[in-house]
């Protein structure tokens, strides 16, 4: 039992946008298999696949119609099994995404529930009569807007996301049995882990009260959810070395760590770190808070800079206000991409040297920024219609080679437009360039695996300037991140192992630059 998830570098593949093998403009499993060498050369330990199941794509595949197959746009189940085998041969584990809060309205269960109020499947969902001819509650959805849609027979069904994503009733034993069976289906095919989408949303207060300040939330983080993850943990424990990883958006640290108790999930995403501003005091406090919280339950911390739902951090860090916000890319604040890239390079060395596991979102290793210029008629994100915000800017297909779109991502037109300015950010352009973001990530991940200090279970802050984040891992490794107002000397007697940017002419570490050092 390696407990690989405790220190792994895990790379998120968004299948639609990684690589296309058949020229239809949409990424697929064939493209991932063809480009697996890129991930091997990058040095990652595991791949997390965003949903690849049959789906009408009302929410980019998070509306799942069948958890035991692959959508034809991505390939076939046989190809998925081949990818698992080929990844394992390359020394890479594979994690699949499971969406337990809801399924697609095209799923056979929901179709049966709609067909007859007397169908047993009706109880798998939340169908309720209205109130005075109106929907049962005034709840606001996760994408904004209402959470109820009226069925042809007059009842209303609950959906915390889009109407095409009806919420499941986790009070029903058949729902629980089905998902335990789904876990076994993928574990039996060699999958190494499960990433759990919207992990805190499964249960609802069956009295359906309105959301009011000071009262328990009626559909977020209800205690019953932990019984589900205890049962899932028992399933995972039937297989050697499998991991359950939760997407848990939770501002309360004690509520967050409940999901990481020894008999529940193995790990969960650290959104506190992802949303932290580029500020030394806030970042130090975030790191301390994260380490302390995870230590209380003996779980590994995770460090995340970007994903498929948030503005890419090159863009976030290139703004004066870098605090995370869903609407961060619509506020009109100018972006300094040079500044954002410099900070992103430093953040890479920070996140890859902290204790725990690190997640890399595809394109992060290329220094890609948010594409904020997608024409309105090409936006596909359902959140746009409800909140005026699109996540499509961070989902734009990767640039592999060439001087103009589609950068060999596809032979046709990519499903989202790529910026012409990405010609210098392709894998081909950056390979072999020691100053590139790609080679920085390759070097950092290689050192992370080889450097004994980066296997130490803890870190210790070094005394000094409070605007400089400096810490040791083990007896002879240190990381220094300069967030002060000017260049600083490296600690006396140290030798640079890796720098996020060059030292200045005086041998000083510039602002917004990080160094890995041998003590």
PDB file of N, CA and C in Angstrom, residues 423-488:
ATOM      1  N   UNK A 423       0.881  31.425 -29.602  1.00  0.00           N
ATOM      2  CA  UNK A 423       1.866  30.754 -30.456  1.00  0.00           C
ATOM      3  C   UNK A 423       3.193  30.542 -29.751  1.00  0.00           C
ATOM      4  N   UNK A 424       3.495  31.374 -28.754  1.00  0.00           N
ATOM      5  CA  UNK A 424       4.730  31.198 -27.994  1.00  0.00           C
ATOM      6  C   UNK A 424       4.538  30.313 -26.772  1.00  0.00           C
ATOM      7  N   UNK A 425       3.306  29.827 -26.563  1.00  0.00           N
ATOM      8  CA  UNK A 425       3.011  29.005 -25.381  1.00  0.00           C
ATOM      9  C   UNK A 425       2.749  27.548 -25.749  1.00  0.00           C
ATOM     10  N   UNK A 426       3.030  27.149 -26.969  1.00  0.00           N
ATOM     11  CA  UNK A 426       2.804  25.763 -27.349  1.00  0.00           C
ATOM     12  C   UNK A 426       3.831  24.853 -26.670  1.00  0.00           C
ATOM     13  N   UNK A 427       3.489  23.570 -26.607  1.00  0.00           N
ATOM     14  CA  UNK A 427       4.436  22.587 -26.078  1.00  0.00           C
ATOM     15  C   UNK A 427       5.702  22.590 -26.923  1.00  0.00           C
ATOM     16  N   UNK A 428       5.541  22.637 -28.231  1.00  0.00           N
ATOM     17  CA  UNK A 428       6.708  22.624 -29.129  1.00  0.00           C
ATOM     18  C   UNK A 428       7.601  23.833 -28.894  1.00  0.00           C
ATOM     19  N   UNK A 429       7.007  25.017 -28.773  1.00  0.00           N
ATOM     20  CA  UNK A 429       7.804  26.232 -28.608  1.00  0.00           C
ATOM     21  C   UNK A 429       8.560  26.240 -27.290  1.00  0.00           C
ATOM     22  N   UNK A 430       8.006  25.609 -26.272  1.00  0.00           N
ATOM     23  CA  UNK A 430       8.620  25.675 -24.942  1.00  0.00           C
ATOM     24  C   UNK A 430       9.584  24.531 -24.651  1.00  0.00           C
ATOM     25  N   UNK A 431       9.430  23.435 -25.357  1.00  0.00           N
ATOM     26  CA  UNK A 431      10.305  22.286 -25.102  1.00  0.00           C
ATOM     27  C   UNK A 431      11.762  22.633 -25.423  1.00  0.00           C
ATOM     28  N   UNK A 432      12.620  22.387 -24.468  1.00  0.00           N
ATOM     29  CA  UNK A 432      14.047  22.667 -24.644  1.00  0.00           C
ATOM     30  C   UNK A 432      14.462  24.076 -24.314  1.00  0.00           C
ATOM     31  N   UNK A 433      13.506  24.966 -24.047  1.00  0.00           N
ATOM     32  CA  UNK A 433      13.818  26.342 -23.675  1.00  0.00           C
ATOM     33  C   UNK A 433      13.909  26.408 -22.153  1.00  0.00           C
ATOM     34  N   UNK A 434      15.115  26.552 -21.606  1.00  0.00           N
ATOM     35  CA  UNK A 434      15.267  26.500 -20.145  1.00  0.00           C
ATOM     36  C   UNK A 434      14.538  27.610 -19.406  1.00  0.00           C
ATOM     37  N   UNK A 435      14.152  28.675 -20.118  1.00  0.00           N
ATOM     38  CA  UNK A 435      13.449  29.775 -19.470  1.00  0.00           C
ATOM     39  C   UNK A 435      11.926  29.615 -19.533  1.00  0.00           C
ATOM     40  N   UNK A 436      11.443  28.548 -20.167  1.00  0.00           N
ATOM     41  CA  UNK A 436      10.001  28.400 -20.387  1.00  0.00           C
ATOM     42  C   UNK A 436       9.300  27.868 -19.144  1.00  0.00           C
ATOM     43  N   UNK A 437       8.000  28.094 -19.091  1.00  0.00           N
ATOM     44  CA  UNK A 437       7.181  27.564 -18.002  1.00  0.00           C
ATOM     45  C   UNK A 437       7.190  26.044 -18.029  1.00  0.00           C
ATOM     46  N   UNK A 438       7.108  25.454 -19.212  1.00  0.00           N
ATOM     47  CA  UNK A 438       7.077  24.002 -19.321  1.00  0.00           C
ATOM     48  C   UNK A 438       8.329  23.375 -18.726  1.00  0.00           C
ATOM     49  N   UNK A 439       9.496  23.904 -19.072  1.00  0.00           N
ATOM     50  CA  UNK A 439      10.731  23.322 -18.541  1.00  0.00           C
ATOM     51  C   UNK A 439      10.877  23.586 -17.047  1.00  0.00           C
ATOM     52  N   UNK A 440      10.286  24.687 -16.547  1.00  0.00           N
ATOM     53  CA  UNK A 440      10.286  24.920 -15.105  1.00  0.00           C
ATOM     54  C   UNK A 440       9.486  23.825 -14.408  1.00  0.00           C
ATOM     55  N   UNK A 441       8.294  23.512 -14.918  1.00  0.00           N
ATOM     56  CA  UNK A 441       7.479  22.464 -14.315  1.00  0.00           C
ATOM     57  C   UNK A 441       8.173  21.114 -14.405  1.00  0.00           C
ATOM     58  N   UNK A 442       8.763  20.810 -15.555  1.00  0.00           N
ATOM     59  CA  UNK A 442       9.456  19.529 -15.686  1.00  0.00           C
ATOM     60  C   UNK A 442      10.591  19.414 -14.677  1.00  0.00           C
ATOM     61  N   UNK A 443      11.360  20.486 -14.539  1.00  0.00           N
ATOM     62  CA  UNK A 443      12.486  20.458 -13.601  1.00  0.00           C
ATOM     63  C   UNK A 443      11.990  20.353 -12.162  1.00  0.00           C
ATOM     64  N   UNK A 444      10.937  21.097 -11.838  1.00  0.00           N
ATOM     65  CA  UNK A 444      10.434  21.098 -10.463  1.00  0.00           C
ATOM     66  C   UNK A 444       9.869  19.732 -10.080  1.00  0.00           C
ATOM     67  N   UNK A 445       9.107  19.113 -10.970  1.00  0.00           N
ATOM     68  CA  UNK A 445       8.512  17.820 -10.648  1.00  0.00           C
ATOM     69  C   UNK A 445       9.591  16.748 -10.556  1.00  0.00           C
ATOM     70  N   UNK A 446      10.609  16.838 -11.410  1.00  0.00           N
ATOM     71  CA  UNK A 446      11.727  15.900 -11.325  1.00  0.00           C
ATOM     72  C   UNK A 446      12.451  16.048  -9.990  1.00  0.00           C
ATOM     73  N   UNK A 447      12.750  17.293  -9.606  1.00  0.00           N
ATOM     74  CA  UNK A 447      13.425  17.532  -8.328  1.00  0.00           C
ATOM     75  C   UNK A 447      12.553  17.111  -7.152  1.00  0.00           C
ATOM     76  N   UNK A 448      11.264  17.361  -7.256  1.00  0.00           N
ATOM     77  CA  UNK A 448      10.337  16.992  -6.181  1.00  0.00           C
ATOM     78  C   UNK A 448      10.439  15.498  -5.884  1.00  0.00           C
ATOM     79  N   UNK A 449      10.571  14.715  -6.936  1.00  0.00           N
ATOM     80  CA  UNK A 449      10.656  13.272  -6.753  1.00  0.00           C
ATOM     81  C   UNK A 449      12.028  12.851  -6.219  1.00  0.00           C
ATOM     82  N   UNK A 450      13.083  13.559  -6.628  1.00  0.00           N
ATOM     83  CA  UNK A 450      14.441  13.131  -6.288  1.00  0.00           C
ATOM     84  C   UNK A 450      14.981  13.732  -5.001  1.00  0.00           C
ATOM     85  N   UNK A 451      14.476  14.887  -4.602  1.00  0.00           N
ATOM     86  CA  UNK A 451      15.053  15.618  -3.471  1.00  0.00           C
ATOM     87  C   UNK A 451      14.554  15.038  -2.147  1.00  0.00           C
ATOM     88  N   UNK A 452      15.441  14.513  -1.303  1.00  0.00           N
ATOM     89  CA  UNK A 452      14.999  13.901  -0.036  1.00  0.00           C
ATOM     90  C   UNK A 452      14.192  14.843   0.837  1.00  0.00           C
ATOM     91  N   UNK A 453      14.568  16.124   0.884  1.00  0.00           N
ATOM     92  CA  UNK A 453      13.859  17.067   1.735  1.00  0.00           C
ATOM     93  C   UNK A 453      12.394  17.218   1.373  1.00  0.00           C
ATOM     94  N   UNK A 454      12.082  17.043   0.077  1.00  0.00           N
ATOM     95  CA  UNK A 454      10.700  17.200  -0.359  1.00  0.00           C
ATOM     96  C   UNK A 454       9.845  15.974  -0.061  1.00  0.00           C
ATOM     97  N   UNK A 455      10.452  14.984   0.578  1.00  0.00           N
ATOM     98  CA  UNK A 455       9.706  13.838   1.079  1.00  0.00           C
ATOM     99  C   UNK A 455       9.515  13.926   2.587  1.00  0.00           C
ATOM    100  N   UNK A 456      10.043  14.972   3.203  1.00  0.00           N
ATOM    101  CA  UNK A 456       9.861  15.154   4.643  1.00  0.00           C
ATOM    102  C   UNK A 456       8.389  15.427   4.935  1.00  0.00           C
ATOM    103  N   UNK A 457       7.880  14.927   6.055  1.00  0.00           N
ATOM    104  CA  UNK A 457       6.441  15.053   6.322  1.00  0.00           C
ATOM    105  C   UNK A 457       5.993  16.438   6.752  1.00  0.00           C
ATOM    106  N   UNK A 458       6.919  17.321   7.087  1.00  0.00           N
ATOM    107  CA  UNK A 458       6.520  18.628   7.623  1.00  0.00           C
ATOM    108  C   UNK A 458       7.414  19.717   7.062  1.00  0.00           C
ATOM    109  N   UNK A 459       7.076  20.951   7.390  1.00  0.00           N
ATOM    110  CA  UNK A 459       7.882  22.103   7.017  1.00  0.00           C
ATOM    111  C   UNK A 459       8.034  23.001   8.234  1.00  0.00           C
ATOM    112  N   UNK A 460       9.084  23.842   8.190  1.00  0.00           N
ATOM    113  CA  UNK A 460       9.340  24.776   9.293  1.00  0.00           C
ATOM    114  C   UNK A 460       9.626  26.152   8.703  1.00  0.00           C
ATOM    115  N   UNK A 461       8.872  27.170   9.171  1.00  0.00           N
ATOM    116  CA  UNK A 461       9.117  28.537   8.698  1.00  0.00           C
ATOM    117  C   UNK A 461      10.464  29.033   9.205  1.00  0.00           C
ATOM    118  N   UNK A 462      11.160  29.778   8.360  1.00  0.00           N
ATOM    119  CA  UNK A 462      12.401  30.433   8.759  1.00  0.00           C
ATOM    120  C   UNK A 462      12.092  31.848   9.246  1.00  0.00           C
ATOM    121  N   UNK A 463      12.791  32.277  10.274  1.00  0.00           N
ATOM    122  CA  UNK A 463      12.626  33.639  10.782  1.00  0.00           C
ATOM    123  C   UNK A 463      13.165  34.641   9.768  1.00  0.00           C
ATOM    124  N   UNK A 464      12.604  35.843   9.782  1.00  0.00           N
ATOM    125  CA  UNK A 464      13.104  36.883   8.890  1.00  0.00           C
ATOM    126  C   UNK A 464      11.996  37.835   8.489  1.00  0.00           C
ATOM    127  N   UNK A 465      12.165  38.444   7.334  1.00  0.00           N
ATOM    128  CA  UNK A 465      11.224  39.422   6.811  1.00  0.00           C
ATOM    129  C   UNK A 465       9.833  38.783   6.677  1.00  0.00           C
ATOM    130  N   UNK A 466       8.788  39.370   7.291  1.00  0.00           N
ATOM    131  CA  UNK A 466       7.455  38.778   7.187  1.00  0.00           C
ATOM    132  C   UNK A 466       6.886  38.812   5.775  1.00  0.00           C
ATOM    133  N   UNK A 467       7.472  39.622   4.884  1.00  0.00           N
ATOM    134  CA  UNK A 467       7.021  39.677   3.497  1.00  0.00           C
ATOM    135  C   UNK A 467       7.740  38.668   2.606  1.00  0.00           C
ATOM    136  N   UNK A 468       8.536  37.815   3.220  1.00  0.00           N
ATOM    137  CA  UNK A 468       9.225  36.742   2.510  1.00  0.00           C
ATOM    138  C   UNK A 468       8.762  35.414   3.096  1.00  0.00           C
ATOM    139  N   UNK A 469       8.228  34.548   2.247  1.00  0.00           N
ATOM    140  CA  UNK A 469       7.857  33.208   2.703  1.00  0.00           C
ATOM    141  C   UNK A 469       9.072  32.307   2.539  1.00  0.00           C
ATOM    142  N   UNK A 470       9.613  31.849   3.650  1.00  0.00           N
ATOM    143  CA  UNK A 470      10.808  31.004   3.627  1.00  0.00           C
ATOM    144  C   UNK A 470      10.617  29.861   4.610  1.00  0.00           C
ATOM    145  N   UNK A 471      10.855  28.647   4.138  1.00  0.00           N
ATOM    146  CA  UNK A 471      10.642  27.483   4.996  1.00  0.00           C
ATOM    147  C   UNK A 471      11.583  26.365   4.570  1.00  0.00           C
ATOM    148  N   UNK A 472      11.782  25.432   5.484  1.00  0.00           N
ATOM    149  CA  UNK A 472      12.618  24.271   5.214  1.00  0.00           C
ATOM    150  C   UNK A 472      11.756  23.020   5.158  1.00  0.00           C
ATOM    151  N   UNK A 473      12.235  22.048   4.384  1.00  0.00           N
ATOM    152  CA  UNK A 473      11.673  20.695   4.379  1.00  0.00           C
ATOM    153  C   UNK A 473      12.859  19.772   4.597  1.00  0.00           C
ATOM    154  N   UNK A 474      12.866  19.064   5.693  1.00  0.00           N
ATOM    155  CA  UNK A 474      13.998  18.209   5.990  1.00  0.00           C
ATOM    156  C   UNK A 474      15.210  19.039   6.399  1.00  0.00           C
ATOM    157  N   UNK A 475      16.359  18.399   6.554  1.00  0.00           N
ATOM    158  CA  UNK A 475      17.537  19.103   7.082  1.00  0.00           C
ATOM    159  C   UNK A 475      18.281  19.971   6.084  1.00  0.00           C
ATOM    160  N   UNK A 476      18.042  19.771   4.775  1.00  0.00           N
ATOM    161  CA  UNK A 476      18.916  20.470   3.829  1.00  0.00           C
ATOM    162  C   UNK A 476      18.182  21.094   2.642  1.00  0.00           C
ATOM    163  N   UNK A 477      16.847  21.264   2.723  1.00  0.00           N
ATOM    164  CA  UNK A 477      16.110  21.884   1.622  1.00  0.00           C
ATOM    165  C   UNK A 477      15.331  23.079   2.155  1.00  0.00           C
ATOM    166  N   UNK A 478      15.316  24.159   1.345  1.00  0.00           N
ATOM    167  CA  UNK A 478      14.521  25.334   1.702  1.00  0.00           C
ATOM    168  C   UNK A 478      13.881  25.913   0.453  1.00  0.00           C
ATOM    169  N   UNK A 479      12.739  26.568   0.647  1.00  0.00           N
ATOM    170  CA  UNK A 479      12.084  27.349  -0.398  1.00  0.00           C
ATOM    171  C   UNK A 479      11.950  28.773   0.095  1.00  0.00           C
ATOM    172  N   UNK A 480      12.262  29.735  -0.773  1.00  0.00           N
ATOM    173  CA  UNK A 480      12.134  31.147  -0.437  1.00  0.00           C
ATOM    174  C   UNK A 480      11.312  31.812  -1.537  1.00  0.00           C
ATOM    175  N   UNK A 481      10.243  32.509  -1.140  1.00  0.00           N
ATOM    176  CA  UNK A 481       9.391  33.244  -2.077  1.00  0.00           C
ATOM    177  C   UNK A 481       9.385  34.704  -1.656  1.00  0.00           C
ATOM    178  N   UNK A 482       9.885  35.555  -2.532  1.00  0.00           N
ATOM    179  CA  UNK A 482      10.031  36.984  -2.209  1.00  0.00           C
ATOM    180  C   UNK A 482       8.763  37.752  -2.580  1.00  0.00           C
ATOM    181  N   UNK A 483       7.992  38.141  -1.573  1.00  0.00           N
ATOM    182  CA  UNK A 483       6.789  38.948  -1.775  1.00  0.00           C
ATOM    183  C   UNK A 483       6.968  40.344  -1.190  1.00  0.00           C
ATOM    184  N   UNK A 484       8.213  40.731  -0.985  1.00  0.00           N
ATOM    185  CA  UNK A 484       8.502  42.032  -0.378  1.00  0.00           C
ATOM    186  C   UNK A 484       8.525  43.124  -1.447  1.00  0.00           C
ATOM    187  N   UNK A 485       8.980  44.297  -1.059  1.00  0.00           N
ATOM    188  CA  UNK A 485       8.995  45.425  -1.983  1.00  0.00           C
ATOM    189  C   UNK A 485      10.254  45.561  -2.802  1.00  0.00           C
ATOM    190  N   UNK A 486      11.236  44.681  -2.627  1.00  0.00           N
ATOM    191  CA  UNK A 486      12.485  44.797  -3.371  1.00  0.00           C
ATOM    192  C   UNK A 486      13.266  43.506  -3.348  1.00  0.00           C
ATOM    193  N   UNK A 487      14.373  43.443  -4.091  1.00  0.00           N
ATOM    194  CA  UNK A 487      15.194  42.230  -4.133  1.00  0.00           C
ATOM    195  C   UNK A 487      15.773  41.905  -2.759  1.00  0.00           C
ATOM    196  N   UNK A 488      16.006  40.616  -2.524  1.00  0.00           N
ATOM    197  CA  UNK A 488      16.559  40.173  -1.243  1.00  0.00           C
ATOM    198  C   UNK A 488      17.716  39.218  -1.487  1.00  0.00           C
TER     199      UNK A 488
END
